[in-house]
mmCIF file of C-alpha atoms in Angstrom:
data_model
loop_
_atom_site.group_PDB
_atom_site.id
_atom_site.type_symbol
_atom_site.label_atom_id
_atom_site.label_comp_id
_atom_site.label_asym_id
_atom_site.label_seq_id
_atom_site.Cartn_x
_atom_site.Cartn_y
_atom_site.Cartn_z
ATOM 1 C CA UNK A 7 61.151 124.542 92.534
ATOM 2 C CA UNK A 8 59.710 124.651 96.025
ATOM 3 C CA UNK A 9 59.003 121.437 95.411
ATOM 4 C CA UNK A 10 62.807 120.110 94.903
ATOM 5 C CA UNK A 11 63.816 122.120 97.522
ATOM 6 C CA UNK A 12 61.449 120.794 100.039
ATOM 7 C CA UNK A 13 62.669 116.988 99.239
ATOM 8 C CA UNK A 14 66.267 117.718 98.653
ATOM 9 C CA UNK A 15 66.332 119.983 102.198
ATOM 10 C CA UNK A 16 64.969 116.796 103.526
ATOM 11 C CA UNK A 17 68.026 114.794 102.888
ATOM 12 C CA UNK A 18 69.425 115.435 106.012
ATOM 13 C CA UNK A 19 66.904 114.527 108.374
ATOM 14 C CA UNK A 20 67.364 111.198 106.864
ATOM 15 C CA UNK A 21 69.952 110.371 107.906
ATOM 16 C CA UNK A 22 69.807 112.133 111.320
ATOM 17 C CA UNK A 23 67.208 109.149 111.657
ATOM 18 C CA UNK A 24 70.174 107.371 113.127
ATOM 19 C CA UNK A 25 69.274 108.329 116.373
ATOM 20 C CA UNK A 26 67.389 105.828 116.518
ATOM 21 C CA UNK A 27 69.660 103.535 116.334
ATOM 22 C CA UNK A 28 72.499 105.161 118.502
ATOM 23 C CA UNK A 29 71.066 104.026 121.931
ATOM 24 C CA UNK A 30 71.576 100.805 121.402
ATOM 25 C CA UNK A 31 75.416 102.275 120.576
ATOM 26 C CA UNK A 32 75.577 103.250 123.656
ATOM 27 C CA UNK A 33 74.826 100.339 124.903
ATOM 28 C CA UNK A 34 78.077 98.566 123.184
ATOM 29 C CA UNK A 35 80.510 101.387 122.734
ATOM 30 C CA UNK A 36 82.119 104.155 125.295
ATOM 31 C CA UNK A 37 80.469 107.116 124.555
ATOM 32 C CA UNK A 38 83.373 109.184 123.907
ATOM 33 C CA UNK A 39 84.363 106.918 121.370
ATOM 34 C CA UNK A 40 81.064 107.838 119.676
ATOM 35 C CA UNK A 41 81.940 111.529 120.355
ATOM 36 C CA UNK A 42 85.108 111.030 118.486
ATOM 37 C CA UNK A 43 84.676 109.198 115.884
ATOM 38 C CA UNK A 44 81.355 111.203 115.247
ATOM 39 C CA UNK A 45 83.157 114.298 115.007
ATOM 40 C CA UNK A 46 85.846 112.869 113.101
ATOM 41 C CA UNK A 47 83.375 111.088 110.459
ATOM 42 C CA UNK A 48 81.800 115.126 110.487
ATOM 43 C CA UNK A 49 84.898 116.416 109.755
ATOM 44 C CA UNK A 50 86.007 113.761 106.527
ATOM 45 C CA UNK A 51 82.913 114.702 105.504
ATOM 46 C CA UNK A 52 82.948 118.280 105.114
ATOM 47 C CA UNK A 53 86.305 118.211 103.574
ATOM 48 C CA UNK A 54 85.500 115.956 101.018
ATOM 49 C CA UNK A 55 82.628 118.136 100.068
ATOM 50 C CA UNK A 56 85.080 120.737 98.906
ATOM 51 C CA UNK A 57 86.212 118.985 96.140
ATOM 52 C CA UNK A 58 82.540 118.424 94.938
ATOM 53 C CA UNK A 59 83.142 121.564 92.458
ATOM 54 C CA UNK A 60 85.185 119.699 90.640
ATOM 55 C CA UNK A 61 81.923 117.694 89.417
ATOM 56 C CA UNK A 62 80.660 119.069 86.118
ATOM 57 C CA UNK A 63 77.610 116.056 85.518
ATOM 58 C CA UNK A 64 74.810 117.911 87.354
ATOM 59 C CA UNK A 65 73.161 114.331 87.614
ATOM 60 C CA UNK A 66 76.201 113.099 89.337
ATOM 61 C CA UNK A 67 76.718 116.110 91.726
ATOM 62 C CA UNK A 68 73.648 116.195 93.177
ATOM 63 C CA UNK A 69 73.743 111.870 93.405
ATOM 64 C CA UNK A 70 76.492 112.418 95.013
ATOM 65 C CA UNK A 71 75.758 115.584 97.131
ATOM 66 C CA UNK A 72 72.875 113.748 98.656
ATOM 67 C CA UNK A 73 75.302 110.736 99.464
ATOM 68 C CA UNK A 74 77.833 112.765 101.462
ATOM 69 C CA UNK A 75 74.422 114.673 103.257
ATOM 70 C CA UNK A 76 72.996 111.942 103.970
ATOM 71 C CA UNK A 77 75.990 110.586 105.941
ATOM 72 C CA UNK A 78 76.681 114.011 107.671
ATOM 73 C CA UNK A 79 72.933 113.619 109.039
ATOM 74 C CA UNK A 80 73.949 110.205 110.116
ATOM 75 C CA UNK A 81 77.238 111.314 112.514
ATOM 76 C CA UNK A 82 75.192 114.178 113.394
ATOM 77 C CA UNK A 83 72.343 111.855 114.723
ATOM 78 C CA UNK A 84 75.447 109.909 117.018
ATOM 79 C CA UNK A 85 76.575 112.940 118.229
ATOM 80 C CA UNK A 86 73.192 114.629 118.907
ATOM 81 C CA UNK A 87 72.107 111.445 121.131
ATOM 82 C CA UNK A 88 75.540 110.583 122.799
ATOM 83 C CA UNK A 89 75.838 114.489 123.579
ATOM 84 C CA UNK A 90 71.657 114.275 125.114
ATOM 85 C CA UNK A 91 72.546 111.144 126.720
ATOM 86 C CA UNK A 92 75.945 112.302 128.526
ATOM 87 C CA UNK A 93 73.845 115.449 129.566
ATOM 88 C CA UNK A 94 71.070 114.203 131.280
ATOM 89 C CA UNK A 95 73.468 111.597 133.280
ATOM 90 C CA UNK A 96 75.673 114.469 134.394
ATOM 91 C CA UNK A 97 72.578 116.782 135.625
ATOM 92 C CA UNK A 98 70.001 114.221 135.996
ATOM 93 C CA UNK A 99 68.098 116.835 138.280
ATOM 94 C CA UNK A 100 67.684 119.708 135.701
ATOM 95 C CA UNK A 101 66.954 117.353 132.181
ATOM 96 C CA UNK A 102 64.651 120.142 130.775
ATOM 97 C CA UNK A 103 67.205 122.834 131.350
ATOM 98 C CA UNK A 104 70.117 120.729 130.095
ATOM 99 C CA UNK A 105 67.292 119.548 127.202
ATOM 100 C CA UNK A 106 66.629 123.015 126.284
ATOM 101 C CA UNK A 107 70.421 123.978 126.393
ATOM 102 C CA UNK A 108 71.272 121.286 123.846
ATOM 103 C CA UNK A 109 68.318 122.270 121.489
ATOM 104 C CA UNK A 110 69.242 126.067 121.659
ATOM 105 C CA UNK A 111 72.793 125.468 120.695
ATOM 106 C CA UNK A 112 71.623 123.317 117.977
ATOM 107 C CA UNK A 113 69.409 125.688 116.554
ATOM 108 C CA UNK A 114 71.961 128.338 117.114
ATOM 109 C CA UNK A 115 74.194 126.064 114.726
ATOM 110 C CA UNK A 116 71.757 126.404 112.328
ATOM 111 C CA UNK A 117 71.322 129.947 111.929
ATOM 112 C CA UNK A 118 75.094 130.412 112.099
ATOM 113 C CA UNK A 119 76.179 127.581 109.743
ATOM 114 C CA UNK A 120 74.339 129.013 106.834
ATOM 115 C CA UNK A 121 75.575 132.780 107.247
ATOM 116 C CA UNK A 122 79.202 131.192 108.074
ATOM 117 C CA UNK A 123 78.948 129.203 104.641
ATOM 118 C CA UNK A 124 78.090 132.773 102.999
ATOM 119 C CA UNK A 125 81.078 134.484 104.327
ATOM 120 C CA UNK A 126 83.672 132.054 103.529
ATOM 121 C CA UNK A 127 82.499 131.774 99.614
ATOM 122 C CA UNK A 128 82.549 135.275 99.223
ATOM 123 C CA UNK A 129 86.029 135.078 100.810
ATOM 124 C CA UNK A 130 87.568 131.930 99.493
ATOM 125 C CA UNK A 131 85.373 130.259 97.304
ATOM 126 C CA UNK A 132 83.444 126.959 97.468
ATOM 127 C CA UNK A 133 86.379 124.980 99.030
ATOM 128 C CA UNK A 134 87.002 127.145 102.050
ATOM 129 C CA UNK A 135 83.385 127.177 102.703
ATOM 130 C CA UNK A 136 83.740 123.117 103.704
ATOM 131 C CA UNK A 137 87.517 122.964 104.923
ATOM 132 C CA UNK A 138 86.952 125.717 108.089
ATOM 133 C CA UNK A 139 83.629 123.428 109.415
ATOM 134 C CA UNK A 140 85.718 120.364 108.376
ATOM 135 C CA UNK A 141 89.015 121.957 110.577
ATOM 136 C CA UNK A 142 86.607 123.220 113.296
ATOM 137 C CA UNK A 143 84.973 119.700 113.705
ATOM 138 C CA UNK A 144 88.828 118.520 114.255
ATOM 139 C CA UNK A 145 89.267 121.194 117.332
ATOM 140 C CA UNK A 146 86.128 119.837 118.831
ATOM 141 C CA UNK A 147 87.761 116.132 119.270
ATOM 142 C CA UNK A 148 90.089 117.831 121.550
ATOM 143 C CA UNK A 149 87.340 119.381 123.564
ATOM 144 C CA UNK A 150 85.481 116.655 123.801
ATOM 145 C CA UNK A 151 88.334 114.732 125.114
ATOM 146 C CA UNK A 152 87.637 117.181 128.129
ATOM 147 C CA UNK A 153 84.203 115.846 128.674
ATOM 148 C CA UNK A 154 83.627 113.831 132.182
ATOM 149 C CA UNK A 155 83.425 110.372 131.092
ATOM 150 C CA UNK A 156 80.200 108.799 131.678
ATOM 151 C CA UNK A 157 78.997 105.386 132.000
ATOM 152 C CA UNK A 158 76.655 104.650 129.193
ATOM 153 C CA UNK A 159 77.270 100.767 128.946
ATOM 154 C CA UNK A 160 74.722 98.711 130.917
ATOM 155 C CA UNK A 161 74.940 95.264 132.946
ATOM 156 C CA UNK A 162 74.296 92.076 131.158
ATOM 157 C CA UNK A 163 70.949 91.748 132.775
ATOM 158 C CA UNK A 164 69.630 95.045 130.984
ATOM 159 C CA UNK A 165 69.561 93.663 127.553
ATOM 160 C CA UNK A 166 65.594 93.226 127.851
ATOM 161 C CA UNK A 167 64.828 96.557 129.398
ATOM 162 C CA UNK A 168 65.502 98.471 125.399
ATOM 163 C CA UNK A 169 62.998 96.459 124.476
ATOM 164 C CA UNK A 170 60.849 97.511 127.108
ATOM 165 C CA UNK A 171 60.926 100.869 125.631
ATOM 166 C CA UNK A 172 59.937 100.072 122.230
ATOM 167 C CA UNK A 173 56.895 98.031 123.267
ATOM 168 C CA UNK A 174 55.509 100.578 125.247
ATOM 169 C CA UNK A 175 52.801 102.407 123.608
ATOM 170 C CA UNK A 176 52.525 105.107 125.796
ATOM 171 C CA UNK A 177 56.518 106.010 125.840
ATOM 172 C CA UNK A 178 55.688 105.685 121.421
ATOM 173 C CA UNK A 179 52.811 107.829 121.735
ATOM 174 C CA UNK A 180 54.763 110.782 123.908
ATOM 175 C CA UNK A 181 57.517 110.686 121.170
ATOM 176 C CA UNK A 182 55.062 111.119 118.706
ATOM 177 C CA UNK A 183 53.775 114.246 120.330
ATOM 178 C CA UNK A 184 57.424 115.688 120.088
ATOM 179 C CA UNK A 185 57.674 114.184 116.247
ATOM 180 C CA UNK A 186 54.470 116.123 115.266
ATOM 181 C CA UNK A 187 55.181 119.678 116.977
ATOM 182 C CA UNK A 188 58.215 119.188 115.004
ATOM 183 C CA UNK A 189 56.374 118.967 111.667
ATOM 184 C CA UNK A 190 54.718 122.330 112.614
ATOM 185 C CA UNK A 191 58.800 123.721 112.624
ATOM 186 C CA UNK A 192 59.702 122.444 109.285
ATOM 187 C CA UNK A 193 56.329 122.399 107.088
ATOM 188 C CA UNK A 194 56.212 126.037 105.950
ATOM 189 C CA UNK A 195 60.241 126.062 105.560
ATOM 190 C CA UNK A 196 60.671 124.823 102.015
ATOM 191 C CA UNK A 197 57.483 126.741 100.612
ATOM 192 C CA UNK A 198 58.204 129.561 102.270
ATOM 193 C CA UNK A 199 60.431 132.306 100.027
ATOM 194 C CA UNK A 200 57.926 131.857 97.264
ATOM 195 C CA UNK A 201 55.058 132.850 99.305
ATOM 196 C CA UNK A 202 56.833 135.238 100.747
ATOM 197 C CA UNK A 203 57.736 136.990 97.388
ATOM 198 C CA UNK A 204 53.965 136.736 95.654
ATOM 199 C CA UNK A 205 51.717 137.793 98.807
ATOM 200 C CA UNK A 206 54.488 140.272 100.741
ATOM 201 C CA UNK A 207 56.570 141.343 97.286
ATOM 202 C CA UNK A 208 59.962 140.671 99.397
ATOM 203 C CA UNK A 209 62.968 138.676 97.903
ATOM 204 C CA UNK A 210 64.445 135.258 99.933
ATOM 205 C CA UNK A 211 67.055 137.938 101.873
ATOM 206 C CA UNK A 212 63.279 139.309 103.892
ATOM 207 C CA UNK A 213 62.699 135.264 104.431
ATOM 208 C CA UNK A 214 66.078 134.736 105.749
ATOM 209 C CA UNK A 215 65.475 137.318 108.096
ATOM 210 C CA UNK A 216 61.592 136.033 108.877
ATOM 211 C CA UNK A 217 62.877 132.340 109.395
ATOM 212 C CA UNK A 218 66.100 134.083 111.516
ATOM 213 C CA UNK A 219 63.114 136.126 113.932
ATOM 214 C CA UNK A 220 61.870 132.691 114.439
ATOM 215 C CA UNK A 221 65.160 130.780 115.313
ATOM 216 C CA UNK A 222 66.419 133.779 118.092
ATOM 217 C CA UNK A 223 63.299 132.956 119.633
ATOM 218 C CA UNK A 224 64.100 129.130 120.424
ATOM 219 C CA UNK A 225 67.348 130.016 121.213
ATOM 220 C CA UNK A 226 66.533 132.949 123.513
ATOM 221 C CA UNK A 227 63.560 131.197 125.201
ATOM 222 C CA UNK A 228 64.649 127.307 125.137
ATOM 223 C CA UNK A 229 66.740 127.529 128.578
ATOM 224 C CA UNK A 230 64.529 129.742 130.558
ATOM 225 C CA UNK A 231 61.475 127.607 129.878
ATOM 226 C CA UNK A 232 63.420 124.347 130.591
ATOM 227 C CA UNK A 233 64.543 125.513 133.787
ATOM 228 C CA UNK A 234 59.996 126.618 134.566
ATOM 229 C CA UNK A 235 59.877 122.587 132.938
ATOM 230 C CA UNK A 236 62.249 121.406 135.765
ATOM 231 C CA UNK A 237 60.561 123.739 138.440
ATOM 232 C CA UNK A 238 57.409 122.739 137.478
ATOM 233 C CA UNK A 239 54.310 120.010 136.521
ATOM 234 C CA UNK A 240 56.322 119.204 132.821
ATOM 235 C CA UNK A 241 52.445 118.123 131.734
ATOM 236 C CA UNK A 242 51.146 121.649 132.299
ATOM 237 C CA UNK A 243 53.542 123.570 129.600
ATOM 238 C CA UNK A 244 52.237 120.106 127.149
ATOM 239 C CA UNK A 245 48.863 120.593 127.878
ATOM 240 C CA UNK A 246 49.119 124.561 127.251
ATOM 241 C CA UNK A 247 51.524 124.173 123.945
ATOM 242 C CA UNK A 248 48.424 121.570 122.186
ATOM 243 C CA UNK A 249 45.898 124.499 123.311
ATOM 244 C CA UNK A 250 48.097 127.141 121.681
ATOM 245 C CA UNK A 251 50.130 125.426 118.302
ATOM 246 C CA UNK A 252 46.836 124.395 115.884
ATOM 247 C CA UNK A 253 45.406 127.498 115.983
ATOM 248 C CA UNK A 254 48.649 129.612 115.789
ATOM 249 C CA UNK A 255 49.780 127.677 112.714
ATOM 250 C CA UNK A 256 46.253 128.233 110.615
ATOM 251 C CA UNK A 257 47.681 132.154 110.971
ATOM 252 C CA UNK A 258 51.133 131.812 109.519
ATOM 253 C CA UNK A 259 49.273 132.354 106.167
ATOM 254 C CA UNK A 260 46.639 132.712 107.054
ATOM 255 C CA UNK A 261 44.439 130.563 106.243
ATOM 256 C CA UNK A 262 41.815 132.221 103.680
ATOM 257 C CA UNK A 263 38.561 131.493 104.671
ATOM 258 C CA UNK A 264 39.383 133.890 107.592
ATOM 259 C CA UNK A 265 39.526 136.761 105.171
ATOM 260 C CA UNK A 266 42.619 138.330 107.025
ATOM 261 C CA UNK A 267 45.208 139.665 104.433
ATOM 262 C CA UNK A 268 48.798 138.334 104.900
ATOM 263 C CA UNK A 269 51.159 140.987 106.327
ATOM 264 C CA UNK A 270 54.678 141.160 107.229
ATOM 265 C CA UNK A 271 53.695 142.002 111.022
ATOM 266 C CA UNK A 272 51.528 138.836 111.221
ATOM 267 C CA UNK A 273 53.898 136.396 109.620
ATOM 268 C CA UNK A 274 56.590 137.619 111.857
ATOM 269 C CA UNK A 275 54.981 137.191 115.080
ATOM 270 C CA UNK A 276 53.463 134.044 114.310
ATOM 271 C CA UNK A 277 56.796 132.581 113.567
ATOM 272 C CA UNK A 278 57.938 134.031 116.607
ATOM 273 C CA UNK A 279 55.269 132.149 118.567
ATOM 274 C CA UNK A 280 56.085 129.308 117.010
ATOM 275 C CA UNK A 281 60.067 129.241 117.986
ATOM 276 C CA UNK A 282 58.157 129.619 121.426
ATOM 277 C CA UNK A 283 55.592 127.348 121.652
ATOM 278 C CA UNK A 284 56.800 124.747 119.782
ATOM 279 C CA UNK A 285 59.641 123.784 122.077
ATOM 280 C CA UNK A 286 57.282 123.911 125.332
ATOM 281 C CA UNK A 287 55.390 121.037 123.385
ATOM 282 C CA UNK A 288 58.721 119.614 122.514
ATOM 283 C CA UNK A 289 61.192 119.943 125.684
ATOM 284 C CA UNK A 290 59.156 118.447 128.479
ATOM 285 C CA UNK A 291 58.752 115.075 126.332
ATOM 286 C CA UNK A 292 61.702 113.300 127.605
ATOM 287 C CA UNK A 293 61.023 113.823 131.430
ATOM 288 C CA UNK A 294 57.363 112.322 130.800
ATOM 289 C CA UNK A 295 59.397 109.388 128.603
ATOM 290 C CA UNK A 296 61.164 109.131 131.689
ATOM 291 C CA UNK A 297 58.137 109.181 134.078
ATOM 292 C CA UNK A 298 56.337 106.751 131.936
ATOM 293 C CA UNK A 299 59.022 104.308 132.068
ATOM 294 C CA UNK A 300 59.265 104.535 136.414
ATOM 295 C CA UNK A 301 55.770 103.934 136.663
ATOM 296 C CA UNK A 302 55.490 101.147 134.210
ATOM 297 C CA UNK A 303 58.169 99.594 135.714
ATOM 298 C CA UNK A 304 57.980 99.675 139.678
ATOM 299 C CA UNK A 305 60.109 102.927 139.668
ATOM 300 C CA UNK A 306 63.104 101.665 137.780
ATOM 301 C CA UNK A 307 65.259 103.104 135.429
ATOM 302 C CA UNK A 308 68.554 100.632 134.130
ATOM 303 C CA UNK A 309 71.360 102.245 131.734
ATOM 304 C CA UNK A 310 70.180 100.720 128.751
ATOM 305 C CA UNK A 311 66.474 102.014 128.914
ATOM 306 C CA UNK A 312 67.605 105.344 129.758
ATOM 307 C CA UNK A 313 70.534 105.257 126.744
ATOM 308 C CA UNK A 314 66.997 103.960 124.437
ATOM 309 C CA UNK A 315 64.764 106.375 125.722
ATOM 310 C CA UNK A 316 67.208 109.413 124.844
ATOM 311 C CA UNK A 317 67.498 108.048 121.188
ATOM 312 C CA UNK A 318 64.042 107.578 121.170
ATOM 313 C CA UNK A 319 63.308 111.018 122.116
ATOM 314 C CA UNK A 320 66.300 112.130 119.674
ATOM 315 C CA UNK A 321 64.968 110.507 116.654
ATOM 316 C CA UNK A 322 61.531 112.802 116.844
ATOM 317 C CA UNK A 323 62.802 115.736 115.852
ATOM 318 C CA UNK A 324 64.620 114.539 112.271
ATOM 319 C CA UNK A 325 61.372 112.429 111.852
ATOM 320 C CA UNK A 326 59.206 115.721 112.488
ATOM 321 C CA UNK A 327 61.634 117.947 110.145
ATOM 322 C CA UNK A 328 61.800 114.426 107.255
ATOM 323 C CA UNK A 329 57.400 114.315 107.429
ATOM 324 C CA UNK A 330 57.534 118.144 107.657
ATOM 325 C CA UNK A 331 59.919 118.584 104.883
ATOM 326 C CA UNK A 332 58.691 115.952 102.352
ATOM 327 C CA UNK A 333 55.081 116.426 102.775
ATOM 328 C CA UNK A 334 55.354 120.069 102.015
ATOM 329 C CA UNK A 335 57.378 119.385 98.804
ATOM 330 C CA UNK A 336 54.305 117.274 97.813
ATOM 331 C CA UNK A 337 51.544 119.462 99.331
ATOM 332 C CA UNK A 338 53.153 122.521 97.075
ATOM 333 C CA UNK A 339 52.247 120.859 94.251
ATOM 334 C CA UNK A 340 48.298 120.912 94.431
ATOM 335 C CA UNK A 341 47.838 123.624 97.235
ATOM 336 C CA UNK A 342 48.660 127.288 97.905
ATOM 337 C CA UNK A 343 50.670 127.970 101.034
ATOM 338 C CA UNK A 344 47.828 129.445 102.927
ATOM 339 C CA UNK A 345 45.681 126.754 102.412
ATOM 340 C CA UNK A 346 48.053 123.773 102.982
ATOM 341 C CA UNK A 347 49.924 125.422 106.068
ATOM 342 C CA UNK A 348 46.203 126.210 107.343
ATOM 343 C CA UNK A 349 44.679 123.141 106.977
ATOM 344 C CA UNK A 350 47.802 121.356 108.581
ATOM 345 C CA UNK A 351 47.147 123.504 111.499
ATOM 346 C CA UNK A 352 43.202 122.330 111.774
ATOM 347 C CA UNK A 353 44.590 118.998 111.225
ATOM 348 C CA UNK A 354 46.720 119.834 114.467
ATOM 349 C CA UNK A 355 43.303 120.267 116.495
ATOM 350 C CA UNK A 356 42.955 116.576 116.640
ATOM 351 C CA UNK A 357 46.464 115.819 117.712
ATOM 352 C CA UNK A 358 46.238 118.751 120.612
ATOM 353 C CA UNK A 359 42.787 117.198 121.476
ATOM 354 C CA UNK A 360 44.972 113.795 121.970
ATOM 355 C CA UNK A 361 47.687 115.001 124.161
ATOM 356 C CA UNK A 362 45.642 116.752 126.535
ATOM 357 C CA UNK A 363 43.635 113.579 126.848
ATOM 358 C CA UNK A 364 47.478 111.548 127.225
ATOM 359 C CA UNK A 365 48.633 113.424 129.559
ATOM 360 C CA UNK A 366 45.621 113.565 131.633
ATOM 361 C CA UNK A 367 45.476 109.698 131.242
ATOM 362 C CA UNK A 368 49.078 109.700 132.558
ATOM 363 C CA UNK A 369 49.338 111.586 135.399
ATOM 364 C CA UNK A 370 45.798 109.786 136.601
ATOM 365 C CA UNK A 371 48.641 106.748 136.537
ATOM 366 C CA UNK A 372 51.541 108.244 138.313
ATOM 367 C CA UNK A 373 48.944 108.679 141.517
ATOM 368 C CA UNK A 374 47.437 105.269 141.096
ATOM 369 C CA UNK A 375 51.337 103.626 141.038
ATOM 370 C CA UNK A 376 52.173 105.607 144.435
#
């Protein structure tokens, strides 16, 4: 079962891989039309879902289940990235701060969606538990009619500089760094309540709670360490995140061979940790996609590289969750959680190993280019 829930949790990701796609939106549409009809699109979408318990086919409810999530991952992607790229042209001096902002409210969204869902079915049944998001997602047009508009459509002459971004391998390589924290987020979240209930004897209401410890903690600790990102050498708080994630992960189990028995206590500090040092590996990612970008390119930043950069940048964090997600639903299948969640975390080493080496490589760059 953790299996099916690993792959079928993955659904959403998905289709939240449309952020890659959406800076080349903003490239040909206003942004607040993206806003808009995002939100809108959000909003069918939820209110269709209430009629899904009408469905009595199992087969065809969850075909068609997976449908309608895949498509609210999609307008989620457009939002995520036109919301990202609006920010960091409004407060283009404090992009880790307004970074970390956006990722705490999305992870607050998260942990409140689920509990929200709860309280309306116990109220009103399945239905209400899709109109109120559906009518809520309506409000939000109006606020985001409120929005400063910004300029996200480019000159003529920037058509080449997207490309740019795509065939550089070291602005690929620093979104893969974000892409693969990420998979350290979403791994253990599927497998999770099972392991949970043979090695702690505590039902999926104690994982709730476990998996809540470690969401408060990237919401609590997201904006203060963007604004230390902004203040401060954004390769630093990579460098110390790689140092810090492999060997925190081979813990979350632990890992057997260290002959530590699992324990409430442990599990919920290490996912504490994680909420923590996950998004320091995470957040300062698009300044140094930035960075990279200047110095490749005589200190230069056009519209359109910026809107492909953000959507670039976006598009790690579904990847991480889709590898994260599916590879654990697999994994389950031949390996206990201790094992596979430690392993993943010695796996880790080499990835850490690279990104101290990147980033060293880089800023040796940034001098030579001045």
């Amino acid at each position: 079962s953790s299996g099916i829930n690993a792959e079928y949790g993955g659904v959403v990701p998905v289709g939240q891989l449309s952020t890659m796609v959406t800076g080349k939106m903003l490239c040909r549409f206003d942004s607040r039309y993206i806003l808009v009809g995002s939100s809108l699109g959000l909003a069918a979408v939820s209110i269709a879902y209430s009629f899904f318990n009408r469905i009595l086919n199992n087969a065809i409810y969850i075909a068609m289940s997976s449908i309608f999530r895949i498509f609210a991952g999609i307008f989620t992607g457009f939002v995520s990235v036109t919301s990202f790229g609006v920010l960091t042209k409004l407060v283009p001096t404090r992009i880790a701060f307004v970074t970390a902002l956006a990722e705490a409210a999305l992870n607050g969204a998260q942990a409140f969606g689920p509990y929200l869902g709860g309280v309306l079915y116990d109220k009103g049944g399945f239905s209400l538990a899709f109109w109120v998001p559906g009518v809520i997602m309506v409000f939000c047009v109006f606020l985001e009619m409120t929005v400063p508009h910004v300029n996200t459509l480019p000159t003529v002459t920037e058509d080449n500089d997207a490309k740019k971004v795509y065939k550089d391998p070291w602005i690929i390589l620093a979104a893969w760094h974000c892409a693969a924290c990420q998979v350290l987020l979403y791994f253990h979240l599927p497998t999770m309540a099972p392991f949970v209930e043979r090695a702690l004897g505590e039902d999926i209401v104690w994982t709730g709670v476990a998996l809540l410890v470690n969401t408060s903690t990237i919401i609590l600790s997201a904006p203060p360490l963007g604004w230390l990102i902004d203040k401060f050498n954004p390769y630093f708080f990579v460098v110390f995140s790689a140092l810090i994630l492999p060997f925190l992960y081979m813990f979350i189990g632990p890992l057997p061979y260290f002959g530590i028995a699992s324990s409430k206590l442990q599990l919920l500090l290490v996912l504490a940790l994680l909420g923590f040092f996950v998004p320091m590996g995470c957040t300062p990612i698009l300044l140094i996609m930035f960075d990279l970008y200047k110095v490749r390119n005589r200190g230069t930043m056009s519209i359109s590289a910026s809107n492909t950069i953000v959507s670039l940048y976006c598009s790690c964090f579904p990847l991480g969750a889709v590898i994260g997600s599916f590879s654990a639903g697999i994994v389950s299948l031949y390996a206990p959680f201790e094992l596979s969640t430690g392993v993943l975390g010695i796996i880790f080493i080499f990835e850490s190993i690279f990104s101290i080496v990147f980033c060293w490589r880089v800023v040796k760059m940034k001098k030579s280019s001045k």
